[in-house]
Coordinates of C-alpha atoms and ligand atoms in Angstrom, one line a residue:
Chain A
X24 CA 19.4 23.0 20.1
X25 CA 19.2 21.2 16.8
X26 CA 19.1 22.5 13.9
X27 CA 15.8 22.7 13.6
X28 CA 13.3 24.7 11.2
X29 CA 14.0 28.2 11.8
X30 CA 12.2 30.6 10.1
X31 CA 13.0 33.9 8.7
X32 CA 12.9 35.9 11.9
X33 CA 14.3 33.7 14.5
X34 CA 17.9 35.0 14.8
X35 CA 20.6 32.4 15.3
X36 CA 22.6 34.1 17.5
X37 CA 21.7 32.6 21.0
X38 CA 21.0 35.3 23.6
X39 CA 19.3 34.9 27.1
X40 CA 15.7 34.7 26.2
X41 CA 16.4 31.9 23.6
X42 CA 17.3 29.2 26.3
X43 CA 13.6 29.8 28.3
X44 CA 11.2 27.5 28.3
X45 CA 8.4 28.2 25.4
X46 CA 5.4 28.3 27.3
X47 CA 6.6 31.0 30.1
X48 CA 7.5 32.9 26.8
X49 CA 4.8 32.6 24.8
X50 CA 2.4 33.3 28.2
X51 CA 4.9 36.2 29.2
X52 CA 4.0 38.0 25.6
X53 CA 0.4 37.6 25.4
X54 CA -0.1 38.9 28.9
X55 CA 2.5 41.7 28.4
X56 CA 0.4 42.8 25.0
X57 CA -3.1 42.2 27.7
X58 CA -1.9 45.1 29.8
X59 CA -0.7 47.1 26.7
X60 CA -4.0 46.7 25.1
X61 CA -5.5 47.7 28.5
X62 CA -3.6 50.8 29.1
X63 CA -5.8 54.3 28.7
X64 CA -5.0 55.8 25.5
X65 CA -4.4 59.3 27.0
X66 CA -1.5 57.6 29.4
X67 CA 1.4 59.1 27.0
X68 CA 4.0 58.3 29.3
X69 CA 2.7 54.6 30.1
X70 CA 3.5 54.0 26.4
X71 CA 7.2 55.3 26.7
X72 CA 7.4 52.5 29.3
X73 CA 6.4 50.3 27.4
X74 CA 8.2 51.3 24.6
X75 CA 11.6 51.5 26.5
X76 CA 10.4 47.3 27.6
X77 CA 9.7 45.9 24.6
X78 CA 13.1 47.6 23.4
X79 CA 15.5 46.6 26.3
X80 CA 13.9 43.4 25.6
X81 CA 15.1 43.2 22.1
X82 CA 18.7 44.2 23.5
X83 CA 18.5 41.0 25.4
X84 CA 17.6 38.5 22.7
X85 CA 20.5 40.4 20.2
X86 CA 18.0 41.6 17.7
X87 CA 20.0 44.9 15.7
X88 CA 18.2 48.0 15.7
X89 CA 18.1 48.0 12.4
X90 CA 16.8 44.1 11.9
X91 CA 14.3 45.0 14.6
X92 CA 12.9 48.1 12.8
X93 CA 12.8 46.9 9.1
X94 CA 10.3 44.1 11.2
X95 CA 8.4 46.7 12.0
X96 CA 7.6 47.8 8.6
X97 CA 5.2 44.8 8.8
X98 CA 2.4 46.7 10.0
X99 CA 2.8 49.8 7.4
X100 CA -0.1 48.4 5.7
X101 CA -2.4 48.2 9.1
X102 CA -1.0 51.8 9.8
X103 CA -2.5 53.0 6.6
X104 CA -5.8 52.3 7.7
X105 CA -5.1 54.0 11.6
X106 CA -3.8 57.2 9.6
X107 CA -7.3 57.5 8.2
X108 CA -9.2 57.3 10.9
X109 CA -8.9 61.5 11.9
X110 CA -10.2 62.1 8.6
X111 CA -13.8 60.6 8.8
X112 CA -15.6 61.2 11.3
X113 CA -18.1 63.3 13.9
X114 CA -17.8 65.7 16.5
X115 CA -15.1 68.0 17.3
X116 CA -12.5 68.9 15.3
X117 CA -9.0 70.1 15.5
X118 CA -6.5 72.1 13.2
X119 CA -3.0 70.0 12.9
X120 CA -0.9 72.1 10.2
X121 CA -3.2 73.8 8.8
X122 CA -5.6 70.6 8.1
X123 CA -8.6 70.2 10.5
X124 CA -8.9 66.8 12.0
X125 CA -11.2 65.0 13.8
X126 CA -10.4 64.5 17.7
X127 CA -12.2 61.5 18.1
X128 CA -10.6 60.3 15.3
X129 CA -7.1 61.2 16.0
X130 CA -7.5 59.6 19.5
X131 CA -8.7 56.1 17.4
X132 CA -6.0 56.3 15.0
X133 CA -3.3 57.2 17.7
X134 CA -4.4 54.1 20.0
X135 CA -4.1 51.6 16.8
X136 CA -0.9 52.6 16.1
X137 CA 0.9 52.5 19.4
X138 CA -0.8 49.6 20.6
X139 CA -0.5 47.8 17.4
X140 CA 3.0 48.7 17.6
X141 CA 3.9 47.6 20.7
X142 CA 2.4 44.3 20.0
X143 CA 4.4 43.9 17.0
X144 CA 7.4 44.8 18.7
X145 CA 6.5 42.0 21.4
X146 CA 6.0 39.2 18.7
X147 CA 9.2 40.5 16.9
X148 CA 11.4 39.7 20.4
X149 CA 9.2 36.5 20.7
X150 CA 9.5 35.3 17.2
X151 CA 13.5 36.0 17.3
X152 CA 14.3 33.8 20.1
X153 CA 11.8 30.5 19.8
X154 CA 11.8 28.6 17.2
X155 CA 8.5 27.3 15.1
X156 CA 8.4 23.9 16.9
X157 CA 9.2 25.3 20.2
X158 CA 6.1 27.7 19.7
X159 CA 4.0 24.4 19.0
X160 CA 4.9 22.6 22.3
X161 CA 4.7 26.0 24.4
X162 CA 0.9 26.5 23.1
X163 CA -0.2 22.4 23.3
X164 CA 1.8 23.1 27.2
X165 CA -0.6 26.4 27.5
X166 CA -3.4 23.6 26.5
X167 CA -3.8 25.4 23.1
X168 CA -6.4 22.4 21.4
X169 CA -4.4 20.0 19.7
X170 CA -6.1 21.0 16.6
X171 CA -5.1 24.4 16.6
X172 CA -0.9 23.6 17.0
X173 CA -1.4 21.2 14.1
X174 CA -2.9 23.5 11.6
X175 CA -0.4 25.9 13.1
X176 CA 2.6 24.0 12.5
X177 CA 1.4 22.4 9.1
X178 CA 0.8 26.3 8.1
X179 CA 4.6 27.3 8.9
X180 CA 6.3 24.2 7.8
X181 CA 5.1 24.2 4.6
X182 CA 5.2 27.7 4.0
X183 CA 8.8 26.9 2.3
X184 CA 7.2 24.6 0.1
X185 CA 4.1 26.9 -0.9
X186 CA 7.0 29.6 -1.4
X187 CA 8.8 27.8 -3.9
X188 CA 5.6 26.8 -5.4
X189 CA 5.3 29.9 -6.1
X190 CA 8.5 31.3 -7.3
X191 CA 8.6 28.2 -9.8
X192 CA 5.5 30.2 -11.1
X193 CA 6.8 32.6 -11.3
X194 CA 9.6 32.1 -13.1
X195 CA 7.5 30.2 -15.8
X196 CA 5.2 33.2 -16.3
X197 CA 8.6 35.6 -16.5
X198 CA 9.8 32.9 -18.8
X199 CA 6.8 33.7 -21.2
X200 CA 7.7 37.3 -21.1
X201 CA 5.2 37.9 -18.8
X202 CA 5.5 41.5 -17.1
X203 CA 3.1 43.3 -15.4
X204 CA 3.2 47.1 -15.3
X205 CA -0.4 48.3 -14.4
X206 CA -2.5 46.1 -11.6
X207 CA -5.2 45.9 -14.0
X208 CA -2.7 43.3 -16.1
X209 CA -1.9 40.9 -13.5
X210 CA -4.8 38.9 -14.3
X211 CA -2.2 36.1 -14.6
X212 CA -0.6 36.7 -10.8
X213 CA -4.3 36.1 -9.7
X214 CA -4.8 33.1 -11.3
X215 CA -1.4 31.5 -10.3
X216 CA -2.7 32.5 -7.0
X217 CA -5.9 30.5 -7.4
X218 CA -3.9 27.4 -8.8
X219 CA -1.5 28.0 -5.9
X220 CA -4.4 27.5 -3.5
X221 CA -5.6 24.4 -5.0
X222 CA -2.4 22.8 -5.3
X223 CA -1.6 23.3 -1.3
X224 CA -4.9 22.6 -0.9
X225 CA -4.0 19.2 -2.9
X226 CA -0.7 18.7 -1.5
X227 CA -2.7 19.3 2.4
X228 CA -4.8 16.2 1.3
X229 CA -1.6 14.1 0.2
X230 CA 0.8 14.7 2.8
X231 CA -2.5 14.0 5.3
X232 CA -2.7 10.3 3.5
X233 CA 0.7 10.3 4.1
X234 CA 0.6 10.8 7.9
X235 CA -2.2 8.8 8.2
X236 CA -0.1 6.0 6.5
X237 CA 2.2 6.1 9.5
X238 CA -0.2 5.4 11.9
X239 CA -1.2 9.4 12.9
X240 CA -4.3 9.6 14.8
X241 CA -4.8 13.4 15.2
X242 CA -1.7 13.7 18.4
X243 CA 1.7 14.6 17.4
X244 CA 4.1 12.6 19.5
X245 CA 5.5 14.2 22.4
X246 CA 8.1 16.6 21.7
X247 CA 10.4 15.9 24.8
X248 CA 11.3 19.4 25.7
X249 CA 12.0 19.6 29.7
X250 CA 9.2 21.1 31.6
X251 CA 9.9 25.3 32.9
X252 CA 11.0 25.2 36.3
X253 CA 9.1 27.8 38.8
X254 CA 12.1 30.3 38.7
X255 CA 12.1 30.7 34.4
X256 CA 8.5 31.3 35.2
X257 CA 9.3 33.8 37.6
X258 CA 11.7 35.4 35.2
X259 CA 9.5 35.6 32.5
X260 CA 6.5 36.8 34.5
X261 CA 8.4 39.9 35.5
X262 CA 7.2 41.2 32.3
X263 CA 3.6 40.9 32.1
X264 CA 4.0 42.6 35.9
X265 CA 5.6 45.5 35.1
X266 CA 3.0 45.7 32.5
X267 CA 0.1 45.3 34.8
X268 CA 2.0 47.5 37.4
X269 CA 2.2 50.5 34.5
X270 CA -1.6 50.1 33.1
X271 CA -3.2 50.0 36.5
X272 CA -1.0 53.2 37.5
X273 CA -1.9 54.8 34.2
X274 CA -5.6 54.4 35.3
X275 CA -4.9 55.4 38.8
X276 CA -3.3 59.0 37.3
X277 CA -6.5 59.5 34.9
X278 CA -9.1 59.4 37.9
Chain B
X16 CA -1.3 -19.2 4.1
X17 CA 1.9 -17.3 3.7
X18 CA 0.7 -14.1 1.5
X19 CA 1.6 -11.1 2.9
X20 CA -0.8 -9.4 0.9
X21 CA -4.1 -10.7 -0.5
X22 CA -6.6 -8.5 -2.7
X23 CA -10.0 -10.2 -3.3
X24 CA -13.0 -8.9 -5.5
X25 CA -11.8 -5.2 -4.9
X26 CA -13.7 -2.8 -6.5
X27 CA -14.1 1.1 -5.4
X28 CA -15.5 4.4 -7.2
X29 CA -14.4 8.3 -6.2
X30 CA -17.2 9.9 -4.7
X31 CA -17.9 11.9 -7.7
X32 CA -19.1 8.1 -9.1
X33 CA -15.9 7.9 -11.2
X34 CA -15.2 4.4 -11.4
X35 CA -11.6 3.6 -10.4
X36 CA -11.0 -0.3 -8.9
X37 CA -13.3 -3.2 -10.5
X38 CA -12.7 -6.8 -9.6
X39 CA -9.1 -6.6 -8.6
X40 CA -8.0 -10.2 -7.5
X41 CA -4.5 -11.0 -6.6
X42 CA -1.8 -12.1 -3.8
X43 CA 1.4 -11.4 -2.9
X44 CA 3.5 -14.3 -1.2
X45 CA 6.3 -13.7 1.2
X46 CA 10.0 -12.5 -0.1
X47 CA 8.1 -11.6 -3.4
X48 CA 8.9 -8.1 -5.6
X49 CA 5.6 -7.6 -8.1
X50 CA 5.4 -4.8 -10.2
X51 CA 2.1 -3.5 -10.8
X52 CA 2.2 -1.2 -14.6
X53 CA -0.7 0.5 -16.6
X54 CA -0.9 4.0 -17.8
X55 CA -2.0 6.9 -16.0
X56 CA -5.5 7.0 -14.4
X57 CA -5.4 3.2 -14.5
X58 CA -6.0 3.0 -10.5
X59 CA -2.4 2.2 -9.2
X60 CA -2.4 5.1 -6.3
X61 CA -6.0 4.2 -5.8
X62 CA -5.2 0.4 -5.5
X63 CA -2.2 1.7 -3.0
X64 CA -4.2 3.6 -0.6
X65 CA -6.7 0.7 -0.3
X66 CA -3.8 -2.0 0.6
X67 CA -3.5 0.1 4.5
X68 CA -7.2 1.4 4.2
X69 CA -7.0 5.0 3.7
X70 CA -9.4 4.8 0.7
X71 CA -12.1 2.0 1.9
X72 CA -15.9 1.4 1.4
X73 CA -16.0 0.0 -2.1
X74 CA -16.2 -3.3 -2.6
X75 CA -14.3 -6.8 -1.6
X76 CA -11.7 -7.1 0.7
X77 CA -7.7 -7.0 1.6
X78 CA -6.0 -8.6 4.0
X79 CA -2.1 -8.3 5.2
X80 CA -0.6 -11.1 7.1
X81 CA -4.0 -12.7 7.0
X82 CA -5.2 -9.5 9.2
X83 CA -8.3 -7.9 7.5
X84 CA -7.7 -4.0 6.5
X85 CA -11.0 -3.1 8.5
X86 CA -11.6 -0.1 11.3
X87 CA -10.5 -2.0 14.2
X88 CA -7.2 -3.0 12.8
X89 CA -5.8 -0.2 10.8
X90 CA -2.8 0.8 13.0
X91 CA -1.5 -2.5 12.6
X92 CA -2.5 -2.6 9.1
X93 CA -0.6 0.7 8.4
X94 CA 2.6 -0.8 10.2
X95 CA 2.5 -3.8 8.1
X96 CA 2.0 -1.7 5.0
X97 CA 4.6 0.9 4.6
X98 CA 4.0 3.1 1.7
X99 CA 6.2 5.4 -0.1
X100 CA 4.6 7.8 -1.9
X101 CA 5.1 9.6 -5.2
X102 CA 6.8 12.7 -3.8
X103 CA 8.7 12.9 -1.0
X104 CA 7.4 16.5 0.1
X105 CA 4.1 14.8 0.8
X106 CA 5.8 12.2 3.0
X107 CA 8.1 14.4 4.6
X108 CA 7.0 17.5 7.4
X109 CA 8.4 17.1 9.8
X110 CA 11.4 19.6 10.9
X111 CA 14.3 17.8 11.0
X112 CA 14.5 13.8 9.2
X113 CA 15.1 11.9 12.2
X114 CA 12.0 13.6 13.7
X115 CA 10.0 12.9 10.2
X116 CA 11.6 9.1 10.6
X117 CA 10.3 9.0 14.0
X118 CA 6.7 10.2 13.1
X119 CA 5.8 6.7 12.7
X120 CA 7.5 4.3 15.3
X121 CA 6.2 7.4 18.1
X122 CA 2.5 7.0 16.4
X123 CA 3.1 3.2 17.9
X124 CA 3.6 4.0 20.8
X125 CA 7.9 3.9 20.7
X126 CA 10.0 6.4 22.8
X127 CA 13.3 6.8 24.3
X128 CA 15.9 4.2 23.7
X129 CA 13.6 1.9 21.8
X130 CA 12.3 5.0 19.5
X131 CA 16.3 6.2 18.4
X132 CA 17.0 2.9 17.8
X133 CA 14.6 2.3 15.5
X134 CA 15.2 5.5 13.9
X135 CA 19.3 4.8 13.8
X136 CA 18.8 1.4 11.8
X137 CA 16.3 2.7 8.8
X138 CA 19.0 6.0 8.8
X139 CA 21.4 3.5 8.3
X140 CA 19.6 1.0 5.9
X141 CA 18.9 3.9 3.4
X142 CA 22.8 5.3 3.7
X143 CA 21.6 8.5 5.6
X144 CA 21.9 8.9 9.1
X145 CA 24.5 12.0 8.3
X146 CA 21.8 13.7 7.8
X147 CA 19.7 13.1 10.6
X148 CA 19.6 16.4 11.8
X149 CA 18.8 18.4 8.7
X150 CA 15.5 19.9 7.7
X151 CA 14.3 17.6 5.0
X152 CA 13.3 20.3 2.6
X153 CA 17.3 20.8 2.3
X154 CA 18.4 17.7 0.9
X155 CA 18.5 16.6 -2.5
X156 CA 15.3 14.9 -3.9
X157 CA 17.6 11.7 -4.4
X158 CA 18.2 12.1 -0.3
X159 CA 14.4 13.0 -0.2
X160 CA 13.4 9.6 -1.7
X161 CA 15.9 8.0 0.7
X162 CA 14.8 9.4 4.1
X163 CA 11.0 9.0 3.0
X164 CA 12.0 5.4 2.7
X165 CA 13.5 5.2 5.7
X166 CA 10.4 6.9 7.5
X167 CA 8.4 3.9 6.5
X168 CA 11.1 1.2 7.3
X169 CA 11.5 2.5 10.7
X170 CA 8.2 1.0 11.4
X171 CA 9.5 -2.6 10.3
X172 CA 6.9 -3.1 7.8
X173 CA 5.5 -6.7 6.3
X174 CA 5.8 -5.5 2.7
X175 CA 7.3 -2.2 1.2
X176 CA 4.9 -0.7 -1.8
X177 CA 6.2 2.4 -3.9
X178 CA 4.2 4.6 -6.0
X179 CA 6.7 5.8 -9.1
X180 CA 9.4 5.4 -7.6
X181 CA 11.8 6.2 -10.0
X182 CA 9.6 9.5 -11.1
X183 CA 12.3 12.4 -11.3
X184 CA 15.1 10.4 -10.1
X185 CA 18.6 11.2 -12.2
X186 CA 20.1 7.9 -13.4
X187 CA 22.5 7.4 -10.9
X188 CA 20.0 8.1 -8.5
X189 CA 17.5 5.8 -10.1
X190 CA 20.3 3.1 -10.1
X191 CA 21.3 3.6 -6.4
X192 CA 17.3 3.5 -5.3
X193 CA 17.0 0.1 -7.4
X194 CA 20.1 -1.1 -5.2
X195 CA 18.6 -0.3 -2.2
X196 CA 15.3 -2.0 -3.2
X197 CA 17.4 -4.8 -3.8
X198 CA 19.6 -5.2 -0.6
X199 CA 16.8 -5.0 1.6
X200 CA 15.4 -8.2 0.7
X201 CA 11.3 -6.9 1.4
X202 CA 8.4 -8.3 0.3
X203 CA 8.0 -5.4 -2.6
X204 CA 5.1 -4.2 -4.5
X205 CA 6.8 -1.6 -7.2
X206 CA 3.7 0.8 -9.4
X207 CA 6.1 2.2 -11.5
X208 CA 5.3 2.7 -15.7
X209 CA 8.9 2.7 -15.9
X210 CA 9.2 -0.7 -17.2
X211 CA 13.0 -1.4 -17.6
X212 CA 12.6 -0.7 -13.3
X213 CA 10.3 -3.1 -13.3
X214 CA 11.9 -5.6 -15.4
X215 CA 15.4 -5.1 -13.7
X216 CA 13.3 -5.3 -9.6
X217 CA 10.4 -7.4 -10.3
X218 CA 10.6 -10.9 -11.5
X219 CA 6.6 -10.8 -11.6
X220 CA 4.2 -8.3 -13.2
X221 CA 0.8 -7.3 -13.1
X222 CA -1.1 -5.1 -15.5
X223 CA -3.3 -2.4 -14.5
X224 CA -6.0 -1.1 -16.8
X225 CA -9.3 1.2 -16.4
X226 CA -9.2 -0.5 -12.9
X227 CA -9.1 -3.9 -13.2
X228 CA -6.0 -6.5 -13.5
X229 CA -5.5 -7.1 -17.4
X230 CA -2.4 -9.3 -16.6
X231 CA -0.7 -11.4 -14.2
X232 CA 2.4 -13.1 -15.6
X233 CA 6.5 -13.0 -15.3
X234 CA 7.6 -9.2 -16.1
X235 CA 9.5 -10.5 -18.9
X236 CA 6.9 -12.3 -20.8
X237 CA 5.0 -9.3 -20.4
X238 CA 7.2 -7.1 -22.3
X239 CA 7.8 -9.0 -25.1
X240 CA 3.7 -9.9 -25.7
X241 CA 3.6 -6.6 -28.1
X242 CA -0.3 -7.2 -28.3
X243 CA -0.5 -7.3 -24.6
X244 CA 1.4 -3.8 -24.4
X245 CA -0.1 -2.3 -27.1
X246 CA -3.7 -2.7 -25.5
X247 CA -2.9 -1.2 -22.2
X248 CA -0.9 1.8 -23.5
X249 CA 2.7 0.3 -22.2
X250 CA 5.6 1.1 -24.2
X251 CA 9.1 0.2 -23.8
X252 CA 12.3 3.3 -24.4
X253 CA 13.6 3.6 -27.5
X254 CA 16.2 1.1 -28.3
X255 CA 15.8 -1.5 -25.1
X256 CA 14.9 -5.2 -26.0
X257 CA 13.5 -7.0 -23.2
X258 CA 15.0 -10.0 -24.4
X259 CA 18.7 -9.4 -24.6
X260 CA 18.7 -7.3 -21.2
X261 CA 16.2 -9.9 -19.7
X262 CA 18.7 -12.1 -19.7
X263 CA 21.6 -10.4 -19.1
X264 CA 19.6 -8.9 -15.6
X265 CA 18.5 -13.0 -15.1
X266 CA 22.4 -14.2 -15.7
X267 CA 23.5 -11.5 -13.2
X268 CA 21.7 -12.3 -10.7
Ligands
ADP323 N1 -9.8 12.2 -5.7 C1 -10.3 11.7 -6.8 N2 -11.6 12.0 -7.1 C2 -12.1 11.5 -8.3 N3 -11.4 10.7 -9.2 C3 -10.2 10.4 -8.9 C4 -9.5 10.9 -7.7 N4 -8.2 10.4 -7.7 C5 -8.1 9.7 -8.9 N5 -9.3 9.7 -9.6 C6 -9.5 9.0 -10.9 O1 -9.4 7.7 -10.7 C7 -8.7 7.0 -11.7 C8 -7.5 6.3 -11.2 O2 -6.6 7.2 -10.7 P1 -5.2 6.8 -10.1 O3 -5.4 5.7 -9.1 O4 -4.6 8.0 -9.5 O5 -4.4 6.3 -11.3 P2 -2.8 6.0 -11.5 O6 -2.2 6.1 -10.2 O7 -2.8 4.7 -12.1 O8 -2.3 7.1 -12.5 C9 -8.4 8.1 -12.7 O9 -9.3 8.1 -13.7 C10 -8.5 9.4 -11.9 O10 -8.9 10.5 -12.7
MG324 MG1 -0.6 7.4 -9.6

């Protein structure tokens, strides 16, 4: 593989997922988090499956334990709002140390986090073994529109540049003595963010005269990636089974 | 005729009615390097992006190679104009360089053995094909300038045009980039308000201002007619006489 674009959570280290074929990963995951999203909420032990998946998973493509779990801290903020949820609410309730909760909304909250989580998880193994323009092929393969890859891969390529965009910011503003204790004084941080959106917004328009210059029409040229053979789809399809396989038995044992 | 490049009667306004082109009338003849100076906001990127028809609907017309920049001819337009532009992180997006230098030749329809040649030769025009498979974003902005270069020379265009080139360039970079110009022996058109560049590239001239061509004459007569300067906001460094290094750059060469 060249050395292509990575970004921040592909992991170098090649293990066996890397080498597969983009498409049969990228359809492996969403079908995977299908059945996870499909799977009865009261089905504890279809979670644990799941769980013990996604994490044998991350084994295989090399991801640490602890690289693997500081991704996970991505979804804190989504997790705020699932923590919520028992605390609003009708119906029934139930007393959980002392505090009484709402059932309905502890079951709500309890299937946003562990779903949620498990999808992460999934993205995180996916993320760590394909790279950005790899992702791109595998979605125009899956017959993603066009469009879509292209605003895709625009969005991550030039995420470096709109990042140092914005640390040059920031600098200048910490170069003015500019230091923010209290969220009510970082009028400044929202107005850099408003300049920063009309300068990518700027740049979007230049680099697409640019492009156009060189004779772009709307396809990118073929990326020349060889084609997944039946037997890496075979592989990669074990997942999303086993997935089905544990859903549909999970609804089998609530009936 | 043997222009490569022919403007006639060009005139164009933004959208938002701002004027920005009026009456621009000139040619460009084959093996020629023309600089084209004026302040800012004097309609140099504007008169750029209407030589391969990314900016059209004003009025007048342009024609490359005696092929009309119209609808039904722009791809061969936009090969026969290659355009660097001001920044090289506009031209550049690609993940790796030989990717970004390929963008073009594979918009044309190139692949395989055709498509890495093409790729190999502009790498090696501009001095870079060492770093073919590097992100672009992790070169210097010297090497940036370079590879956009070669991104446009890999399409094996009629006539090179720049917009500032020199803009942010160290000296020695500046220097090396002037070289280059030099030793590829293009039909050039140079926007630059970096007037020793032009005087040192360009043996002709022409003066942009509020749109419209003010002046059309050897570069070296231009920067010594103080009147002519002083009325479209051009000013030379501190210290540089175009007269002694005019001919020193003439005796060289
Ligand atoms: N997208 C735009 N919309 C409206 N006016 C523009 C736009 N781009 C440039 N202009 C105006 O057109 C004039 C010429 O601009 P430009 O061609 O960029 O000048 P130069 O490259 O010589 O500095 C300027 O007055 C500028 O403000
Ligand atoms: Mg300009």
């Amino acid at each position: 593989m060249k050395a292509a674009h990575a970004h921040s959570f592909y992991v170098h280290e090649q293990g066996r997922l890397h080498c597969l074929p983009p498409e049969c990963k990228l359809a492996a995951a969403l079908l995977f988090i299908l059945a996870v999203v499909a799977t009865p909420r009261e089905a504890f032990w279809a979670f644990g499956v799941y769980a013990l998946l996604v994490l044998s998973l991350s084994r295989v493509a090399n991801i640490s334990f602890g690289a693997f779990g500081r991704r996970l801290t991505l979804e804190i903020p989504f997790l705020a709002f699932a923590f919520l949820m028992p605390f609003f609410g009708t119906g029934s309730q139930v007393e959980v140390l002392g505090i009484s909760l709402y059932r309905e909304g502890l079951w709500a909250g309890w299937n946003i986090v562990v779903k949620g989580t498990l999808g992460l998880g999934t993205s995180i193994v996916l993320a760590a073994t394909t790279q950005v323009p790899e992702m791109l092929v595998g979605m125009e393969r899956l017959k993603v529109p066009r469009t879509f890859t292209a605003i895709g891969g625009f969005m991550v390529r030039y995420m470096d540049l709109i990042a140092s965009d914005l640390h040059r910011m920031k600098v200048a503003r910490e170069s003015r003595c500019y230091d923010p204790r209290w969220i009510w004084q970082a009028r400044a941080v929202a107005v850099g963010a408003a300049s920063l959106f009309i300068r990518s917004y700027e740049r979007g328009e230049r680099v697409f005269m640019a492009m156009v210059s060189r004779g772009y029409e709307g396809n990118m040229p073929g990326a020349g990636a060889p084609i997944a053979l039946r037997s890496q789809w075979a592989m990669c399809l074990v997942l999303p089974c086993a997935g089905a396989l544990v859903a549909v038995s999970a609804w089998w044992g609530l009936r | 005729m043997s222009s490569v490049l022919k403007v006639r009667n060009l005139g164009f306004a933004y959208p938002d009615g701002h004027p920005a082109l009026a009456d621009v009338n000139f040619a460009v003849e084959a093996g020629e390097r023309v600089a084209v100076l004026g302040p800012n906001g004097a309609g140099k990127t504007t008169l750029v992006l209407h030589l391969n028809g990314v900016l059209s609907g004003g009025s007048g017309q342009v024609e490359v190679s005696g092929l009309k920049v119209a609808k039904p001819n722009l791809k061969e337009v936009r090969r026969r104009v290659g355009i660097v532009f001001q920044d090289p992180d506009d031209q550049l997006f690609m993940s790796t360089v030989w990717e970004d230098v390929a963008f073009g030749p594979a918009n044309l329809g190139l692949r395989g053995e055709e498509l890495s040649m093409r790729v190999k030769t502009a790498l090696a025009a501009v001095g870079m094909e060492h770093v073919a498979d590097r992100p672009p974003h992790h070169l210097s902005f010297g090497q940036r300038r370079r590879v956009a270069m070669a991104t446009v020379l890999s399409m094996h265009p009629d006539i090179l045009v720049f917009d500032e080139p020199s803009s942010n360039l160290d000296p020695a970079a500046r220097r090396e980039l002037a070289e280059l110009i030099l030793s590829l022996g293009l039909t050039t058109l140079l926007v630059t308000h970096d007037l020793p560049y032009a005087l040192q590239l360009c043996p002709r001239s022409l003066v942009m201002n509020a749109g419209s061509i003010a002046a059309d004459a050897p570069t070296a007569s231009v920067l010594s007619n103080g009147e002519l300067m002083a009325a479209n906001r051009l000013e030379l460094p501190f210290g540089f006489d175009p007269a002694t290094t005019g001919s020193s750059v003439r005796s060289r060469a």
